[in-house]
Short mmCIF file of C-alpha atoms in Angstrom, two decimals:
data_model
loop_
_atom_site.label_atom_id
_atom_site.label_comp_id
_atom_site.label_asym_id
_atom_site.label_seq_id
_atom_site.Cartn_x
_atom_site.Cartn_y
_atom_site.Cartn_z
CA MET A 1 82.47 93.88 91.67
CA ILE A 2 84.85 92.49 92.29
CA ALA A 3 86.63 92.45 88.76
CA ARG A 4 86.33 96.17 89.44
CA GLY A 5 88.59 95.62 91.99
CA VAL A 6 91.25 94.31 90.10
CA VAL A 7 90.99 96.39 87.08
CA GLY A 8 90.92 99.35 89.79
CA ALA A 9 94.25 97.59 91.30
CA THR A 10 95.91 96.47 87.86
CA LEU A 11 95.08 100.78 86.85
CA VAL A 12 96.73 101.35 89.67
CA VAL A 13 100.16 99.87 89.48
CA VAL A 14 100.10 100.64 85.27
CA GLY A 15 99.98 104.37 86.75
CA GLY A 16 102.66 104.23 89.27
CA LEU A 17 105.01 102.55 86.81
CA ILE A 18 105.04 105.56 84.68
CA THR A 19 105.08 108.35 88.34
CA THR A 20 107.59 106.27 90.61
CA ALA A 21 111.03 106.85 89.61
CA LEU A 22 113.12 103.52 88.94
CA PRO A 23 116.25 102.19 89.62
CA THR A 24 118.11 102.56 86.10
CA SER A 25 118.57 99.05 86.59
CA ILE A 26 115.12 98.22 86.58
CA ALA A 27 114.06 101.61 84.20
CA ARG A 28 116.52 99.35 80.62
CA THR A 29 114.69 96.27 81.30
CA VAL A 30 110.29 95.59 80.96
CA PHE A 31 109.54 97.84 81.54
CA ALA A 32 111.52 100.71 79.96
CA PRO A 33 108.09 101.31 78.05
CA TRP A 34 107.30 102.73 80.75
CA VAL A 35 109.61 104.92 81.81
CA GLU A 36 110.05 106.38 78.57
CA VAL A 37 106.53 107.52 78.63
CA GLY A 38 106.39 108.80 82.39
CA GLU A 39 110.17 110.75 80.94
CA SER A 40 107.77 113.44 79.37
CA MET A 41 105.16 115.86 81.65
CA PRO A 42 102.24 114.52 79.19
CA GLY A 43 103.40 111.70 80.01
CA ARG A 44 103.66 111.54 83.74
CA MET A 45 100.13 113.27 83.76
CA LEU A 46 98.59 110.05 81.70
CA GLY A 47 100.88 107.89 84.76
CA LEU A 48 98.36 109.76 87.32
CA CYS A 49 95.19 110.14 86.17
CA VAL A 50 95.10 106.13 85.84
CA THR A 51 96.39 105.93 88.96
CA VAL A 52 93.19 108.15 90.37
CA VAL A 53 91.25 106.55 88.43
CA GLY A 54 91.85 103.20 88.99
CA LEU A 55 92.60 104.04 93.16
CA GLY A 56 88.22 105.56 92.28
CA LEU A 57 88.07 101.63 90.42
CA LEU A 58 88.80 100.46 93.60
CA THR A 59 87.29 102.59 96.46
CA TRP A 60 83.66 102.12 94.35
CA ALA A 61 83.89 98.22 93.97
CA TRP A 62 84.94 98.96 98.23
CA LEU A 63 81.57 100.84 99.00
CA ASP A 64 80.17 98.10 97.47
CA LEU A 65 81.63 95.17 99.02
CA LEU A 66 80.33 97.21 102.63
CA ARG A 67 77.09 97.48 101.34
CA ARG A 68 76.43 93.74 100.19
CA THR A 69 78.76 92.54 103.49
CA GLY A 70 76.53 95.12 105.97
CA SER A 71 72.84 93.49 104.33
CA THR A 72 72.61 90.35 106.56
CA GLY A 73 70.45 88.79 105.09
CA ARG A 74 72.71 86.00 103.83
CA ASP A 75 74.87 83.78 105.73
CA LEU A 76 77.90 85.37 108.22
CA HIS A 77 80.16 81.98 106.63
CA THR A 78 79.19 83.23 102.55
CA ARG A 79 80.06 87.34 103.74
CA LEU A 80 83.34 86.95 105.69
CA ASP A 81 84.92 84.85 102.38
CA GLU A 82 83.19 87.05 99.64
CA VAL A 83 85.60 89.86 102.03
CA ARG A 84 88.31 88.03 102.28
CA ARG A 85 87.62 86.90 98.26
CA ALA A 86 87.18 90.37 97.60
CA THR A 87 90.54 91.77 99.38
CA THR A 88 92.94 88.80 98.33
CA TRP A 89 91.82 89.76 94.65
CA TRP A 90 92.44 93.66 94.80
CA ALA A 91 94.98 92.44 96.53
CA CYS A 92 97.26 90.65 94.29
CA PRO A 93 97.91 92.82 91.35
CA LEU A 94 99.92 95.37 94.04
CA LEU A 95 102.52 93.04 95.06
CA ILE A 96 104.43 93.62 91.48
CA ALA A 97 104.02 96.90 92.09
CA PRO A 98 107.38 99.31 92.60
CA PRO A 99 107.00 101.55 95.85
CA LEU A 100 104.47 103.50 95.50
CA PHE A 101 103.31 106.68 96.31
CA SER A 102 105.91 106.96 99.23
CA ARG A 103 110.17 105.59 98.81
CA ASP A 104 110.07 104.55 101.88
CA GLY A 105 110.19 100.89 99.58
CA TRP A 106 113.54 101.83 98.83
CA SER A 107 114.82 103.03 101.89
CA TYR A 108 113.58 98.68 103.83
CA ALA A 109 115.42 97.22 100.57
CA ALA A 110 118.62 99.36 101.57
CA LEU A 111 118.63 98.78 105.18
CA GLY A 112 118.37 95.47 105.17
CA GLU A 113 121.50 95.32 103.35
CA MET A 114 122.87 96.61 106.28
CA VAL A 115 122.27 94.91 108.30
CA ARG A 116 123.77 91.75 106.00
CA ARG A 117 126.88 93.73 105.54
CA ASP A 118 126.92 94.42 109.17
CA VAL A 119 127.07 97.75 108.84
CA SER A 120 124.55 99.21 112.22
CA PRO A 121 121.65 101.38 110.31
CA TYR A 122 121.45 102.99 114.03
CA ASP A 123 124.70 104.98 113.63
CA HIS A 124 124.85 105.06 108.90
CA GLY A 125 122.62 106.06 106.56
CA PRO A 126 121.44 104.08 103.48
CA ARG A 127 124.67 106.63 101.23
CA VAL A 128 127.08 104.21 102.70
CA LEU A 129 126.08 101.46 100.33
CA GLY A 130 126.08 103.30 97.04
CA GLY A 131 125.35 101.75 93.52
CA ALA A 132 121.53 100.61 92.55
CA LEU A 133 119.58 99.97 96.01
CA VAL A 134 120.01 103.26 97.15
CA GLU A 135 119.54 105.05 93.84
CA ARG A 136 115.87 105.87 94.64
CA VAL A 137 116.15 106.28 98.36
CA ASP A 138 114.59 109.69 99.26
CA PRO A 139 117.12 112.25 99.53
CA MET A 140 116.41 113.44 102.87
CA TRP A 141 117.19 110.17 104.69
CA MET A 142 120.18 109.32 102.40
CA ASP A 143 122.18 109.97 105.62
CA THR A 144 119.88 109.65 109.04
CA PRO A 145 119.46 106.57 110.69
CA SER A 146 116.63 104.34 110.85
CA PRO A 147 113.69 104.90 112.94
CA TYR A 148 112.43 101.41 112.13
CA GLY A 149 112.85 98.89 115.45
CA PRO A 150 115.24 96.15 115.11
CA LEU A 151 112.06 93.07 113.28
CA PRO A 152 111.74 94.69 109.50
CA LEU A 153 115.40 95.17 109.42
CA VAL A 154 115.69 91.57 110.77
CA LEU A 155 114.22 90.19 108.08
CA GLY A 156 115.61 92.53 105.69
CA SER A 157 118.56 91.13 105.59
CA TRP A 158 117.20 87.55 105.87
CA PHE A 159 115.23 89.23 102.00
CA ALA A 160 118.39 90.63 101.15
CA SER A 161 120.78 87.56 101.84
CA VAL A 162 118.00 86.04 99.00
CA THR A 163 118.88 88.73 95.95
CA ARG A 164 120.04 92.32 96.31
CA ASP A 165 118.53 93.00 93.02
CA PRO A 166 116.23 96.48 94.26
CA TRP A 167 112.61 95.07 92.42
CA LEU A 168 112.98 91.59 93.56
CA LEU A 169 113.61 93.03 97.28
CA VAL A 170 110.20 95.25 97.54
CA VAL A 171 107.96 92.32 96.36
CA LEU A 172 109.70 90.42 99.24
CA HIS A 173 110.08 93.75 101.29
CA ARG A 174 105.68 93.79 100.98
CA LEU A 175 105.39 89.74 101.97
CA CYS A 176 105.91 91.75 106.03
CA ALA A 177 102.55 94.24 104.31
CA VAL A 178 101.24 90.65 103.48
CA ALA A 179 101.64 89.02 106.56
CA GLY A 180 99.77 92.40 108.88
CA LEU A 181 97.26 91.84 106.44
CA LEU A 182 97.06 88.57 106.86
CA LEU A 183 96.65 88.51 110.34
CA LEU A 184 94.33 91.01 110.38
CA ALA A 185 92.48 89.05 108.24
CA TRP A 186 92.00 86.15 110.73
CA ALA A 187 91.99 88.78 113.60
CA VAL A 188 89.95 90.90 113.18
CA PRO A 189 86.56 88.80 113.25
CA ARG A 190 87.83 87.68 116.36
CA LEU A 191 87.57 91.22 118.03
CA ALA A 192 84.39 92.49 116.99
CA ARG A 193 82.52 88.92 118.12
CA ALA A 194 83.96 90.40 121.74
CA ALA A 195 82.52 93.81 121.00
CA GLY A 196 79.42 92.93 119.46
CA HIS A 197 80.09 93.24 116.34
CA ASP A 198 79.33 91.34 113.20
CA PRO A 199 82.47 90.09 111.93
CA ALA A 200 82.57 90.22 108.23
CA LEU A 201 81.37 93.94 108.57
CA ALA A 202 84.52 94.39 110.75
CA SER A 203 87.19 92.11 108.11
CA ALA A 204 85.45 94.70 105.47
CA LEU A 205 85.68 97.74 107.11
CA ALA A 206 89.47 96.93 108.02
CA ILE A 207 91.18 95.10 105.58
CA SER A 208 89.92 95.80 102.22
CA SER A 209 89.61 99.56 102.37
CA PRO A 210 91.49 101.64 100.10
CA LEU A 211 93.60 103.55 103.12
CA VAL A 212 95.02 99.56 103.05
CA LEU A 213 95.79 98.53 99.91
CA ALA A 214 97.35 101.79 98.61
CA HIS A 215 99.53 102.73 101.71
CA GLY A 216 99.51 100.20 103.48
CA VAL A 217 100.31 96.90 100.37
CA GLY A 218 101.22 98.79 97.89
CA GLY A 219 103.05 101.33 99.69
CA LEU A 220 103.91 98.52 102.06
CA HIS A 221 105.10 100.03 104.87
CA ASN A 222 105.88 98.57 108.33
CA ASP A 223 102.69 100.24 109.17
CA LEU A 224 100.39 97.58 108.53
CA LEU A 225 103.05 94.92 109.80
CA MET A 226 103.21 96.40 113.16
CA VAL A 227 98.97 97.17 113.34
CA GLY A 228 99.12 93.26 112.25
CA LEU A 229 101.11 92.08 114.70
CA ALA A 230 99.33 94.80 117.82
CA VAL A 231 95.31 93.46 116.90
CA ALA A 232 96.27 89.81 116.67
CA ALA A 233 97.58 89.98 119.93
CA LEU A 234 94.99 91.43 121.26
CA ALA A 235 92.74 88.58 119.62
CA VAL A 236 94.94 86.08 122.10
CA ALA A 237 94.30 88.02 124.82
CA LEU A 238 90.77 87.28 124.57
CA ASP A 239 90.85 83.73 125.06
CA ARG A 240 90.32 83.60 128.43
CA GLU A 241 89.93 79.86 129.13
CA ARG A 242 93.55 79.81 128.68
CA PRO A 243 95.59 81.47 131.52
CA GLU A 244 98.77 81.95 129.01
CA SER A 245 96.97 83.66 126.66
CA TRP A 246 97.92 86.83 128.23
CA LEU A 247 101.81 86.12 128.39
CA VAL A 248 101.66 85.63 124.33
CA ALA A 249 100.19 88.23 123.58
CA ALA A 250 101.79 90.84 125.26
CA GLY A 251 105.28 88.66 123.23
CA LEU A 252 103.50 89.64 120.00
CA ALA A 253 102.39 92.85 121.65
CA GLY A 254 106.57 93.63 121.46
CA LEU A 255 106.98 92.11 118.22
CA ALA A 256 104.78 94.50 116.99
CA ALA A 257 106.45 97.44 119.15
CA SER A 258 109.88 95.71 117.09
CA VAL A 259 108.57 97.06 114.35
CA LYS A 260 107.51 100.21 115.22
CA LEU A 261 106.78 101.45 118.66
CA PRO A 262 103.55 102.42 118.53
CA GLY A 263 102.29 98.71 118.94
CA GLY A 264 103.22 98.34 121.87
CA LEU A 265 100.30 100.03 122.76
CA VAL A 266 98.41 97.22 122.52
CA CYS A 267 99.41 96.00 125.92
CA ILE A 268 96.46 98.30 127.93
CA GLY A 269 94.40 96.51 126.13
CA ILE A 270 95.94 92.73 127.32
CA ALA A 271 96.13 93.62 130.52
CA LEU A 272 92.32 95.05 131.00
CA VAL A 273 91.32 92.22 129.41
CA SER A 274 93.33 89.00 131.25
CA LEU A 275 92.15 90.97 134.68
CA ARG A 276 88.43 90.11 135.90
CA ALA A 277 85.57 92.65 136.52
CA GLY A 278 86.10 95.23 138.85
CA ALA A 279 89.67 93.95 139.58
CA THR A 280 91.58 96.95 142.10
CA LEU A 281 93.85 99.23 141.18
CA ALA A 282 96.64 96.83 143.27
CA GLN A 283 96.22 93.92 140.59
CA ARG A 284 95.45 96.44 137.62
CA LEU A 285 98.42 98.46 138.06
CA GLY A 286 100.28 94.94 138.40
CA ARG A 287 98.77 93.44 135.51
CA LEU A 288 99.96 96.31 133.36
CA ALA A 289 103.34 95.79 134.87
CA ALA A 290 104.24 92.22 134.48
CA VAL A 291 102.55 92.91 130.46
CA GLY A 292 104.80 95.52 129.98
CA ALA A 293 107.61 93.54 131.16
CA VAL A 294 107.15 90.83 128.67
CA SER A 295 106.61 92.83 125.77
CA VAL A 296 109.66 95.32 126.36
CA GLY A 297 112.22 91.79 127.28
CA THR A 298 110.23 90.74 123.42
CA LEU A 299 111.21 94.11 122.08
CA LEU A 300 115.29 94.56 123.71
CA ALA A 301 115.57 91.31 122.98
CA THR A 302 114.66 90.63 119.06
CA GLY A 303 117.07 93.42 118.83
CA VAL A 304 120.12 92.43 120.90
CA LEU A 305 119.42 88.32 119.72
CA PRO A 306 120.36 89.52 116.16
CA GLY A 307 123.23 91.74 117.09
CA LEU A 308 121.16 95.16 116.91
CA GLY A 309 121.43 96.44 119.87
CA ILE A 310 118.85 99.02 121.28
CA GLY A 311 120.86 101.74 118.57
CA TRP A 312 117.15 102.78 116.67
CA LEU A 313 116.04 104.64 120.80
CA HIS A 314 118.02 106.68 119.35
CA ALA A 315 116.81 107.37 115.83
CA LEU A 316 112.99 107.86 117.72
CA SER A 317 113.54 111.73 116.89
CA VAL A 318 114.61 111.18 113.18
CA PRO A 319 110.97 111.20 111.45
CA GLY A 320 110.24 114.54 113.57
CA VAL A 321 112.22 116.61 110.92
CA VAL A 322 109.67 116.49 109.45
CA HIS A 323 106.60 118.50 109.37
CA THR A 324 103.13 116.77 108.44
CA PRO A 325 100.29 119.06 107.56
CA LEU A 326 98.11 116.27 109.18
CA SER A 327 99.58 116.22 112.20
CA ALA A 328 97.40 118.76 114.62
CA PRO A 329 100.66 119.52 117.24
CA THR A 330 102.72 120.55 114.00
CA MET A 331 100.38 122.70 112.71
CA LEU A 332 99.08 124.43 115.73
CA GLY A 333 102.68 125.67 116.66
CA SER A 334 103.55 126.30 113.17
CA GLY A 335 101.07 128.71 112.91
CA LEU A 336 101.42 130.08 116.68
CA GLY A 337 105.09 130.16 115.77
CA SER A 338 104.40 132.16 112.49
CA LEU A 339 102.36 134.62 114.53
CA LEU A 340 105.15 135.83 116.66
CA VAL A 341 108.09 136.07 114.66
CA GLY A 342 104.78 138.24 112.60
CA LEU A 343 104.21 140.27 115.61
CA GLY A 344 108.77 140.34 115.93
CA ALA A 345 108.47 138.29 119.33
CA HIS A 346 111.38 135.66 117.46
CA ASP A 347 112.44 134.22 120.65
CA ALA A 348 109.30 133.07 121.79
CA GLY A 349 108.19 131.75 118.09
CA ALA A 350 111.15 129.86 117.94
CA VAL A 351 110.15 127.24 120.56
CA VAL A 352 106.86 127.85 119.88
CA LEU A 353 106.44 124.34 117.46
CA PRO A 354 108.31 122.19 119.63
CA ALA A 355 106.35 122.47 122.79
CA THR A 356 103.23 122.05 120.85
CA ARG A 357 104.97 118.93 120.23
CA ALA A 358 106.56 117.81 122.70
CA LEU A 359 102.54 119.12 124.24
CA GLY A 360 101.18 116.34 121.86
CA SER A 361 102.93 113.45 123.06
CA LEU A 362 102.37 114.44 126.44
CA LEU A 363 98.82 114.54 126.40
CA ALA A 364 98.80 111.17 124.12
CA LEU A 365 100.21 109.22 127.30
CA GLY A 366 98.34 110.79 129.36
CA ALA A 367 95.53 109.52 127.90
CA ALA A 368 96.68 106.62 127.93
CA GLY A 369 97.05 106.74 130.76
CA TRP A 370 94.24 107.74 132.15
CA LEU A 371 92.49 104.87 129.70
CA ALA A 372 94.47 102.46 131.59
CA LEU A 373 93.80 103.19 135.19
CA THR A 374 90.08 103.81 134.58
CA ALA A 375 89.15 101.82 131.93
CA PRO A 376 86.40 97.80 132.87
CA THR A 377 88.79 95.15 133.04
CA GLY A 378 87.79 91.88 131.91
CA HIS A 379 85.59 92.76 129.00
CA GLY A 380 86.22 91.55 125.51
CA GLY A 381 85.01 95.16 124.00
CA SER A 382 86.01 97.08 126.26
CA ALA A 383 89.62 96.40 126.04
CA VAL A 384 88.72 96.77 122.29
CA ARG A 385 87.33 100.20 122.59
CA THR A 386 89.67 101.12 124.98
CA THR A 387 92.79 100.13 122.29
CA GLY A 388 90.88 101.85 119.79
CA LEU A 389 90.82 105.07 121.61
CA VAL A 390 94.59 104.98 122.52
CA THR A 391 96.68 104.16 119.53
CA LEU A 392 93.43 106.94 118.35
CA ALA A 393 94.82 109.56 120.39
CA ALA A 394 98.95 108.42 119.56
CA PHE A 395 97.15 109.00 115.79
CA VAL A 396 95.80 112.81 116.66
CA LEU A 397 98.59 114.56 119.18
CA SER A 398 101.40 112.13 117.63
CA PRO A 399 104.92 115.56 115.54
CA VAL A 400 104.46 113.30 112.50
CA VAL A 401 101.88 112.11 110.72
CA HIS A 402 101.34 110.77 107.48
CA PRO A 403 98.53 109.10 106.09
CA TRP A 404 98.87 105.33 106.62
CA TYR A 405 99.05 105.84 110.37
CA ALA A 406 95.58 106.08 110.19
CA LEU A 407 96.68 102.25 110.45
CA TRP A 408 97.20 102.67 113.76
CA PHE A 409 93.65 102.69 114.62
CA VAL A 410 91.18 101.68 112.49
CA PRO A 411 91.00 98.16 112.93
CA PHE A 412 90.07 98.17 116.04
CA ALA A 413 87.15 101.05 115.07
CA ALA A 414 86.22 98.82 112.99
CA SER A 415 85.83 95.68 115.09
CA LEU A 416 82.93 98.17 117.49
CA TRP A 417 79.70 99.31 117.21
CA LEU A 418 79.37 102.53 116.65
CA VAL A 419 76.96 105.07 115.84
CA ARG A 420 75.59 105.26 112.43
CA ARG A 421 77.62 108.76 111.81
CA ARG A 422 81.34 107.53 113.16
CA THR A 423 80.65 104.43 111.02
CA GLN A 424 80.21 106.76 108.19
CA ALA A 425 82.92 109.00 109.77
CA LEU A 426 85.53 106.34 109.45
CA VAL A 427 84.22 105.02 106.00
CA ALA A 428 84.57 108.75 104.39
CA GLY A 429 88.08 109.21 106.22
CA CYS A 430 89.34 105.75 104.41
CA VAL A 431 87.87 106.88 100.95
CA VAL A 432 89.69 110.37 101.90
CA LEU A 433 93.82 109.14 102.51
CA GLY A 434 92.69 106.16 100.15
CA MET A 435 91.93 108.74 97.25
CA THR A 436 94.66 111.41 97.68
CA ALA A 437 97.32 108.69 98.19
CA PRO A 438 98.49 109.97 94.92
CA LEU A 439 99.47 113.66 96.46
CA ASP A 440 103.18 112.35 98.55
CA SER A 441 106.02 114.14 98.32
CA SER A 442 107.64 112.97 95.71
CA LEU A 443 105.37 116.19 93.68
CA ALA A 444 107.05 118.75 96.56
CA GLY A 445 108.38 121.56 94.01
CA ALA A 446 106.44 120.62 90.89
CA HIS A 447 103.71 122.64 90.35
CA VAL A 448 101.50 121.33 88.00
CA MET A 449 101.75 117.96 88.64
CA VAL A 450 99.94 119.12 92.59
CA TRP A 451 97.75 120.77 91.10
CA THR A 452 96.46 118.04 88.63
CA ALA A 453 96.33 115.61 91.08
CA ILE A 454 94.36 118.04 92.83
CA GLY A 455 92.23 118.07 90.20
CA LEU A 456 91.66 114.91 89.60
CA VAL A 457 91.33 113.32 92.64
CA VAL A 458 88.37 116.04 93.39
CA ALA A 459 86.67 115.11 90.60
CA VAL A 460 86.67 110.89 91.30
CA GLY A 461 87.33 111.01 95.23
CA VAL A 462 84.11 114.03 95.41
CA PRO A 463 81.52 111.37 93.80
CA LEU A 464 82.36 108.22 95.81
CA LEU A 465 82.63 110.45 99.41
CA ALA A 466 79.04 111.37 99.02
CA SER A 467 77.21 108.04 98.22
CA THR A 468 79.15 107.28 101.50
CA HIS A 469 75.73 109.39 102.59
CA THR A 470 73.50 106.69 101.20
CA ILE A 471 75.10 103.35 103.14
CA ARG A 472 72.70 101.16 105.13
CA LEU A 473 74.61 99.22 107.74
CA GLY A 474 72.52 96.94 109.31
CA ARG A 475 71.89 95.45 112.50
CA VAL A 476 73.17 91.85 113.25
CA PRO A 477 71.65 90.49 115.90
CA ALA A 478 74.09 89.50 119.27
CA VAL A 479 72.13 86.15 119.10
CA LYS A 480 73.67 85.59 114.89
CA VAL A 481 77.21 86.92 116.68
CA ARG A 482 77.70 83.85 119.01
CA ALA A 483 75.78 81.05 116.86
CA ALA A 484 78.81 82.39 114.01
CA SER A 485 81.62 82.04 117.28
CA SER A 486 83.11 78.30 116.09
CA TYR A 487 83.94 79.94 112.97
CA VAL A 488 85.34 83.22 113.55
CA GLY A 489 86.66 83.16 117.75
CA SER A 490 88.63 80.90 119.20
CA PRO A 491 86.44 78.08 121.29
CA GLY A 492 87.05 79.15 124.72
CA THR A 493 86.38 83.27 124.19
CA ARG A 494 82.87 84.44 125.91
CA THR A 495 81.25 86.44 123.84
CA SER A 496 79.65 89.84 124.87
CA PRO A 497 76.51 91.76 126.01
CA SER A 498 74.59 92.69 122.89
CA PRO A 499 75.95 96.22 121.28
CA ALA A 500 73.02 97.90 122.68
CA ALA A 501 74.36 98.17 125.95
CA SER A 502 76.83 99.56 124.65
CA PRO A 503 77.24 103.75 124.56
CA LEU A 504 79.47 103.32 121.82
CA SER A 505 76.49 100.84 120.01
CA ASP A 506 74.51 101.68 116.55
CA ASP A 507 71.55 103.32 117.72
CA ALA A 508 70.35 105.72 114.86
#
């Protein structure tokens, strides 16, 4: 199983070297043979085939890992170690890959060099650099300011002070994704124990999936670091025996928001779990304000102290220029707008899309506010569930949704006992989002490549997707989860009631 996943990850890297456009300085090195293969249409199709087969093997290995981990006849320590060992082996080949399934990695390298040169990435686009560093940056983002928070830019400037080689910079930036993965490996078992879930199974769902490995590690997207910090923040807040734990957690939430703003949504869960059960509305509002103040203070300090300031707030609208098919508000607005234009109402059609996008954002904020004011306080499992619902609403209602945005809520959902249908939906979603990774924007306009990719993904992915319905994830009695607390949780963390008491427990 582990060997199969390693072979799959290696094939993904080989296929990526063929299909990914590399800077000239890299293309003329030892990777020249791969680049030459990818310069022809048959060669690119070969690379695409290799990539999809690799993703298929990786997904197959992960599904087998879920089956093994869901079988509760073995010791928790053994199962959790197996999950972490498999994830480590599967991630290793991806560490040296070029940015896979997206060009964002090249943008990260260029933005870090801009900060090193004291050129504000919130006022200028990467084009001001010129040279090999911007050679493969997506043309769409060459002249736009950075929409990212200050933390990844500061880290990028440190990396740029070590080397200016594009390949090495990408590898160094991938360490941020690895840091996020390590934070998840540490924090998810603690969230799972608080929610009455099996820590080993929760870890297999949260850190080993093709979604995490393909988009988080292979694509080195900042979202993996963001969610790692956010999940770690909530895990720290679960330690109720240390009164100052919510302060530390709020600081970590501020760091998560300084990567990407949705990371700050975990502040709601931190505030809820840090209060006593049955807290009054005044106490709830006071704690929410206090957690928010510490988080915002950390966020501002992350930008102001290195000299970046708060210019990134003005660039938050930059991603909105993209229309993504996974965004429900965008698709709804586009459809209604086209219909109105077709009926002759051109003025009305022009305002529908911005209106539906704004409405989606308002609904997400409304859901977060309602949950913050009504969800139970003083209970770890409820805090995990509430944070999962808040981040899920942000994902579903966001005006821009990329596949890797699912990383926002998957670790929280994986930490909960869900009814079997919802667990299978979570597994199937990770399979679909991982297997469709090759259908990235670089294929735009290449119709032969697009249809070839779709055919390959369907041929390999559908049998794997069908097999998810055969997965039977056994229940771990609450007493076993408690017995393992010294290994997977903080010594003073309270154990939640039996999963059967939760409306989200596995009752099928």
